Amino acid sequence: MTASASTAANPQNTVMQGVAIMLFAMIILPGMDVIAKYMAVVEGMAPAQVTFYRFFFQLVATLPLLITVGGLRALRPKRLWLNLLRGVLLAAAALFFFISVKYMPLADVFAIYFVEPFILTCLSALILREKVDWRRWLAIAVGFAGAMIVIQPSFAVFGATSLLPVACASVFACYLLLNRAVGTADSPLTMQTIAGIGGTLFMVGVIAIGDQMGVADFEPSLPKTALGWALVVILGSLSGYGHLLVVKAFQAAPVSLLAPFAYFEIVTATALGYLIFGDFPSVSKWLGIAIIVVSGLFMIWRERRARDRFIEAP
């Protein structure tokens, strides 16, 4: 029996592989944000320029693989403009995130960013008319209250910058809604590569406009050291292949099973932030983080129960 046949014969193996891939992705993906913070704080590079490199080197990393697998025809996706728009939304979200991590501790930014599932649920109810029961609305309210516990001390120190993770979460929620419209007409590798093109072109325009306005966080520049060049290449590669790992995980295991593992990013980000930058959340911020995570997990559980009841209905 071949390995693929053995996996197909044992769905449990496939699910466990999905969990393992998801956990691995949640360990390595915060590395992108550590690099972004290092490039801004240590190398002195503007976050907008870091964001450009994130998408440019994502494109460089995924384009050869796409051509190898699908040929030149793979560069003509069935939904070109929607995939380019995905890249624009991803670039805008990454820009907000990278500016945030320049000024704020990684754990704070991640904790506030994780209001994204709450925003997505609100948008799904308002735009897609999906039914949301009162328990999930309550979980959303509690989750936002937890975010405010994290934001409040950060706002006192960083001002409006502390709200940028919320802007990032809002844009990323719009990106996830767009993913539903894009669907599966194109392969994940094609979608990721075309998104790299969209994000790169968008950031060229953003940097040009921001620099013309004299905004320091949009100043164009090149890495100053060999380490800097290596890091921005790693940044793009982590972005391209890290998100492909997440797609692979969701192909192998149910969304309801894998969704809670996304919160492991907070653990990784906190550990990396402490080891590299000496940042560690205060007790009050840990309380806010705990409230956000518990509210998110409760909402995932409610959605799973609602889906199970729908499947079981005669």
Coordinates of C-alpha atoms in Angstrom, one line a residue:
M1 CA 0.0 0.0 0.0
T2 CA 1.4 3.4 -0.9
A3 CA 1.7 6.3 1.6
S4 CA -1.1 8.3 -0.1
A5 CA -3.4 5.3 0.0
S6 CA -2.5 4.6 3.6
T7 CA -3.4 8.2 4.5
A8 CA -6.7 8.1 2.6
A9 CA -7.5 4.8 4.3
N10 CA -7.0 6.5 7.7
P11 CA -8.7 9.9 7.9
Q12 CA -7.5 10.3 11.4
N13 CA -3.9 10.5 10.1
T14 CA -4.9 13.2 7.7
V15 CA -6.5 15.2 10.5
M16 CA -3.5 14.9 12.7
Q17 CA -1.3 16.0 9.9
G18 CA -3.5 19.1 9.5
V19 CA -3.1 19.9 13.2
A20 CA 0.6 19.4 13.0
I21 CA 0.9 21.7 9.9
M22 CA -1.3 24.3 11.5
L23 CA 0.8 24.3 14.7
F24 CA 4.0 24.6 12.7
A25 CA 2.6 27.5 10.8
M26 CA 1.6 29.3 14.0
I27 CA 5.1 28.9 15.3
I28 CA 6.9 30.3 12.2
L29 CA 4.4 33.0 11.0
P30 CA 5.1 35.4 13.9
G31 CA 8.7 35.3 12.7
M32 CA 7.5 37.7 10.0
D33 CA 6.5 40.2 12.6
V34 CA 9.7 39.8 14.6
I35 CA 11.6 40.5 11.4
A36 CA 9.4 43.5 10.7
K37 CA 10.0 44.9 14.1
Y38 CA 13.8 44.2 14.0
M39 CA 14.1 45.9 10.6
A40 CA 12.2 49.0 11.9
V41 CA 13.8 49.3 15.3
V42 CA 17.3 48.0 14.7
E43 CA 17.9 48.5 11.0
G44 CA 15.9 51.8 10.9
M45 CA 13.8 50.8 7.9
A46 CA 10.3 52.4 7.5
P47 CA 7.4 49.9 8.0
A48 CA 6.0 50.7 4.6
Q49 CA 9.3 49.7 3.0
V50 CA 9.3 46.5 5.1
T51 CA 5.8 45.7 3.8
F52 CA 6.9 46.2 0.2
Y53 CA 9.7 43.7 0.7
R54 CA 7.3 41.3 2.4
F55 CA 5.2 41.1 -0.8
F56 CA 8.0 41.5 -3.3
F57 CA 10.0 38.6 -1.9
Q58 CA 6.8 36.6 -1.4
L59 CA 6.3 37.0 -5.2
V60 CA 10.0 36.0 -5.8
A61 CA 9.6 32.9 -3.6
T62 CA 6.3 31.6 -5.0
L63 CA 6.6 32.6 -8.7
P64 CA 9.2 29.9 -9.7
L65 CA 7.2 27.2 -8.0
L66 CA 4.0 28.3 -9.7
I67 CA 5.6 28.2 -13.1
T68 CA 7.2 24.9 -12.4
V69 CA 3.9 23.3 -11.3
G70 CA 1.4 25.0 -13.6
G71 CA 3.4 26.6 -16.4
L72 CA 2.9 30.0 -17.8
R73 CA -0.8 29.4 -18.0
A74 CA -1.0 29.5 -14.2
L75 CA -0.1 33.2 -14.4
R76 CA -3.6 33.8 -16.0
P77 CA -5.9 33.2 -13.0
K78 CA -9.6 32.8 -13.6
R79 CA -10.3 35.7 -11.2
L80 CA -7.4 38.0 -11.8
W81 CA -8.9 41.3 -10.4
L82 CA -10.3 39.7 -7.3
N83 CA -7.0 38.0 -6.6
L84 CA -5.1 41.3 -7.1
L85 CA -7.6 43.0 -4.7
R86 CA -6.8 40.2 -2.2
G87 CA -3.2 41.3 -2.4
V88 CA -4.1 45.0 -1.9
L89 CA -6.2 44.2 1.2
L90 CA -3.4 41.9 2.6
A91 CA -0.8 44.7 2.0
A92 CA -3.0 47.3 3.8
A93 CA -3.4 44.9 6.7
A94 CA 0.3 44.1 6.8
L95 CA 1.2 47.8 6.7
F96 CA -1.0 48.6 9.7
F97 CA 0.4 45.6 11.6
F98 CA 4.1 46.4 10.8
I99 CA 3.6 50.1 11.9
S100 CA 2.1 48.8 15.1
V101 CA 4.9 46.4 15.9
K102 CA 7.5 49.2 15.4
Y103 CA 6.1 51.1 18.3
M104 CA 4.3 48.4 20.5
P105 CA 5.2 45.1 22.0
L106 CA 4.4 42.1 19.8
A107 CA 2.1 40.4 22.3
D108 CA 0.0 43.6 22.6
V109 CA -0.4 43.9 18.8
F110 CA -1.3 40.2 18.4
A111 CA -3.8 40.4 21.2
I112 CA -5.6 43.4 19.8
Y113 CA -5.5 42.0 16.3
F114 CA -7.4 38.9 17.5
V115 CA -10.6 40.9 17.5
E116 CA -10.6 39.9 13.8
P117 CA -13.0 36.9 14.2
F118 CA -15.4 39.2 16.1
I119 CA -15.3 41.8 13.3
L120 CA -15.7 39.1 10.6
T121 CA -18.8 37.7 12.4
C122 CA -20.2 41.3 12.5
L123 CA -19.5 41.8 8.8
S124 CA -21.0 38.4 7.9
A125 CA -24.2 39.3 9.8
L126 CA -24.5 42.7 8.2
I127 CA -23.3 42.0 4.6
L128 CA -24.0 38.3 4.1
R129 CA -27.0 38.2 6.3
E130 CA -25.7 35.2 8.2
K131 CA -27.6 34.4 11.4
V132 CA -25.7 35.1 14.7
D133 CA -27.4 34.1 17.9
W134 CA -27.3 36.3 21.0
R135 CA -24.6 34.2 22.7
R136 CA -22.2 34.9 19.9
W137 CA -23.1 38.6 20.0
L138 CA -22.4 38.5 23.8
A139 CA -19.0 36.8 23.1
I140 CA -18.2 39.6 20.6
A141 CA -19.0 42.3 23.1
V142 CA -16.9 40.6 25.8
G143 CA -14.1 40.1 23.4
F144 CA -14.0 43.8 22.5
A145 CA -14.0 44.6 26.2
G146 CA -10.9 42.4 26.5
A147 CA -9.3 44.3 23.7
M148 CA -10.0 47.6 25.4
I149 CA -8.2 46.3 28.5
V150 CA -5.1 45.8 26.3
I151 CA -5.6 49.0 24.3
Q152 CA -6.2 51.4 27.2
P153 CA -2.6 51.4 28.7
S154 CA -1.1 51.2 25.2
F155 CA -3.3 54.2 24.1
A156 CA -1.9 56.2 27.0
V157 CA 1.7 55.5 25.8
F158 CA 1.3 55.3 22.0
G159 CA -1.8 57.3 21.3
A160 CA -3.8 56.5 18.1
T161 CA -1.1 54.0 17.0
S162 CA -2.5 51.5 19.5
L163 CA -5.7 51.4 17.3
L164 CA -3.8 50.3 14.2
P165 CA -4.1 46.6 15.1
V166 CA -7.9 47.1 15.1
A167 CA -7.6 48.6 11.6
C168 CA -5.5 45.7 10.6
A169 CA -8.1 43.2 11.9
S170 CA -10.9 45.1 10.1
V171 CA -9.1 45.0 6.7
F172 CA -8.1 41.4 7.2
A173 CA -11.8 40.5 7.9
C174 CA -12.7 42.2 4.6
Y175 CA -10.0 40.1 3.0
L176 CA -11.5 36.9 4.4
L177 CA -15.0 37.9 3.1
L178 CA -13.4 38.5 -0.3
N179 CA -11.9 35.0 -0.1
R180 CA -15.5 33.6 -0.1
A181 CA -16.2 35.5 -3.3
V182 CA -12.9 34.3 -5.0
G183 CA -13.7 30.7 -3.9
T184 CA -11.6 27.9 -5.2
A185 CA -11.5 28.8 -8.9
D186 CA -7.8 29.1 -8.7
S187 CA -5.2 27.1 -6.8
P188 CA -3.8 28.4 -3.5
L189 CA -0.4 28.8 -5.1
T190 CA -1.8 30.9 -7.9
M191 CA -3.8 33.0 -5.5
Q192 CA -0.8 33.6 -3.3
T193 CA 1.4 34.6 -6.2
I194 CA -1.1 37.0 -7.8
A195 CA -1.7 38.4 -4.3
G196 CA 2.0 39.0 -4.1
I197 CA 1.8 41.0 -7.4
G198 CA -1.2 43.0 -6.1
G199 CA 0.5 43.7 -2.7
T200 CA 3.8 44.7 -4.3
L201 CA 2.2 47.2 -6.8
F202 CA 0.0 48.6 -4.0
M203 CA 3.0 49.3 -1.7
V204 CA 4.9 51.0 -4.5
G205 CA 2.1 53.5 -4.8
V206 CA 1.7 53.8 -1.0
I207 CA 5.4 54.5 -0.5
A208 CA 5.5 57.1 -3.3
I209 CA 2.5 59.0 -1.8
G210 CA 3.6 58.7 1.8
D211 CA 7.2 59.8 1.0
Q212 CA 5.9 62.7 -1.0
M213 CA 3.9 63.7 2.1
G214 CA 7.0 63.5 4.2
V215 CA 5.8 60.7 6.5
A216 CA 8.8 58.9 8.1
D217 CA 7.1 55.5 8.3
F218 CA 6.8 55.5 4.4
E219 CA 10.4 56.5 3.5
P220 CA 11.9 54.3 0.8
S221 CA 15.2 52.7 1.6
L222 CA 17.4 49.6 1.0
P223 CA 18.6 47.3 3.8
K224 CA 21.8 48.7 5.2
T225 CA 23.5 45.3 6.0
A226 CA 23.9 41.8 4.6
L227 CA 21.8 40.6 7.6
G228 CA 19.1 43.1 6.6
W229 CA 19.0 41.7 3.1
A230 CA 18.8 38.2 4.4
L231 CA 16.0 39.1 6.7
V232 CA 13.7 40.7 4.1
V233 CA 14.2 37.7 1.8
I234 CA 13.3 35.4 4.7
L235 CA 10.3 37.7 5.5
G236 CA 8.9 37.2 2.0
S237 CA 9.5 33.5 2.0
L238 CA 7.9 33.0 5.4
S239 CA 4.9 35.0 4.1
G240 CA 4.4 33.0 0.9
Y241 CA 5.0 29.5 2.2
G242 CA 3.7 30.1 5.7
H243 CA 0.3 30.9 4.4
L244 CA 0.4 28.0 2.0
L245 CA 0.9 25.8 5.0
V246 CA -2.2 27.2 6.6
V247 CA -4.2 26.4 3.4
K248 CA -2.7 22.9 3.4
A249 CA -3.7 22.5 7.0
F250 CA -7.3 23.5 6.3
Q251 CA -7.4 21.0 3.4
A252 CA -6.4 18.2 5.8
A253 CA -8.6 19.0 8.8
P254 CA -11.9 20.7 9.6
V255 CA -11.9 24.5 10.1
S256 CA -13.7 24.1 13.5
L257 CA -10.9 21.9 14.7
L258 CA -8.0 24.1 13.5
A259 CA -9.4 27.6 14.3
P260 CA -8.5 27.5 18.0
F261 CA -4.9 26.8 17.1
A262 CA -4.6 30.2 15.6
Y263 CA -4.4 31.7 19.1
F264 CA -1.1 29.9 19.5
E265 CA 0.4 32.8 17.6
I266 CA 0.0 34.9 20.7
V267 CA 2.1 32.4 22.6
T268 CA 4.8 32.4 19.9
A269 CA 4.7 36.2 19.6
T270 CA 5.0 36.7 23.4
A271 CA 7.9 34.4 23.6
L272 CA 9.8 35.9 20.7
G273 CA 9.0 39.4 21.9
Y274 CA 10.4 38.7 25.3
L275 CA 13.5 36.8 24.0
I276 CA 14.5 39.3 21.3
F277 CA 13.1 42.7 22.5
G278 CA 12.6 42.2 26.2
D279 CA 8.8 42.9 25.9
F280 CA 6.4 41.1 28.3
P281 CA 2.7 41.9 28.9
S282 CA 1.6 43.3 32.3
V283 CA -0.9 41.6 34.5
S284 CA -3.8 43.7 33.2
K285 CA -2.8 43.0 29.6
W286 CA -2.7 39.2 30.3
L287 CA -6.2 39.6 31.6
G288 CA -7.3 41.3 28.4
I289 CA -5.6 38.6 26.3
A290 CA -7.3 35.9 28.3
I291 CA -10.7 37.5 27.8
I292 CA -10.1 37.8 24.0
V293 CA -9.0 34.2 23.7
V294 CA -11.8 32.7 25.8
S295 CA -14.4 34.8 23.9
G296 CA -13.0 33.7 20.6
L297 CA -12.9 30.0 21.6
F298 CA -16.5 30.3 22.9
M299 CA -17.6 31.7 19.5
I300 CA -15.8 29.0 17.6
W301 CA -17.6 26.4 19.8
R302 CA -21.0 28.0 19.3
E303 CA -20.4 28.1 15.5
R304 CA -19.4 24.4 15.5
R305 CA -22.5 23.4 17.5
A306 CA -24.7 25.4 15.1
R307 CA -23.1 23.7 12.1
D308 CA -23.5 20.3 13.7
R309 CA -27.2 20.9 14.4
F310 CA -27.7 22.0 10.8
I311 CA -26.1 18.8 9.5
E312 CA -28.1 16.6 11.8
A313 CA -31.4 18.2 11.0
P314 CA -33.7 15.9 9.0

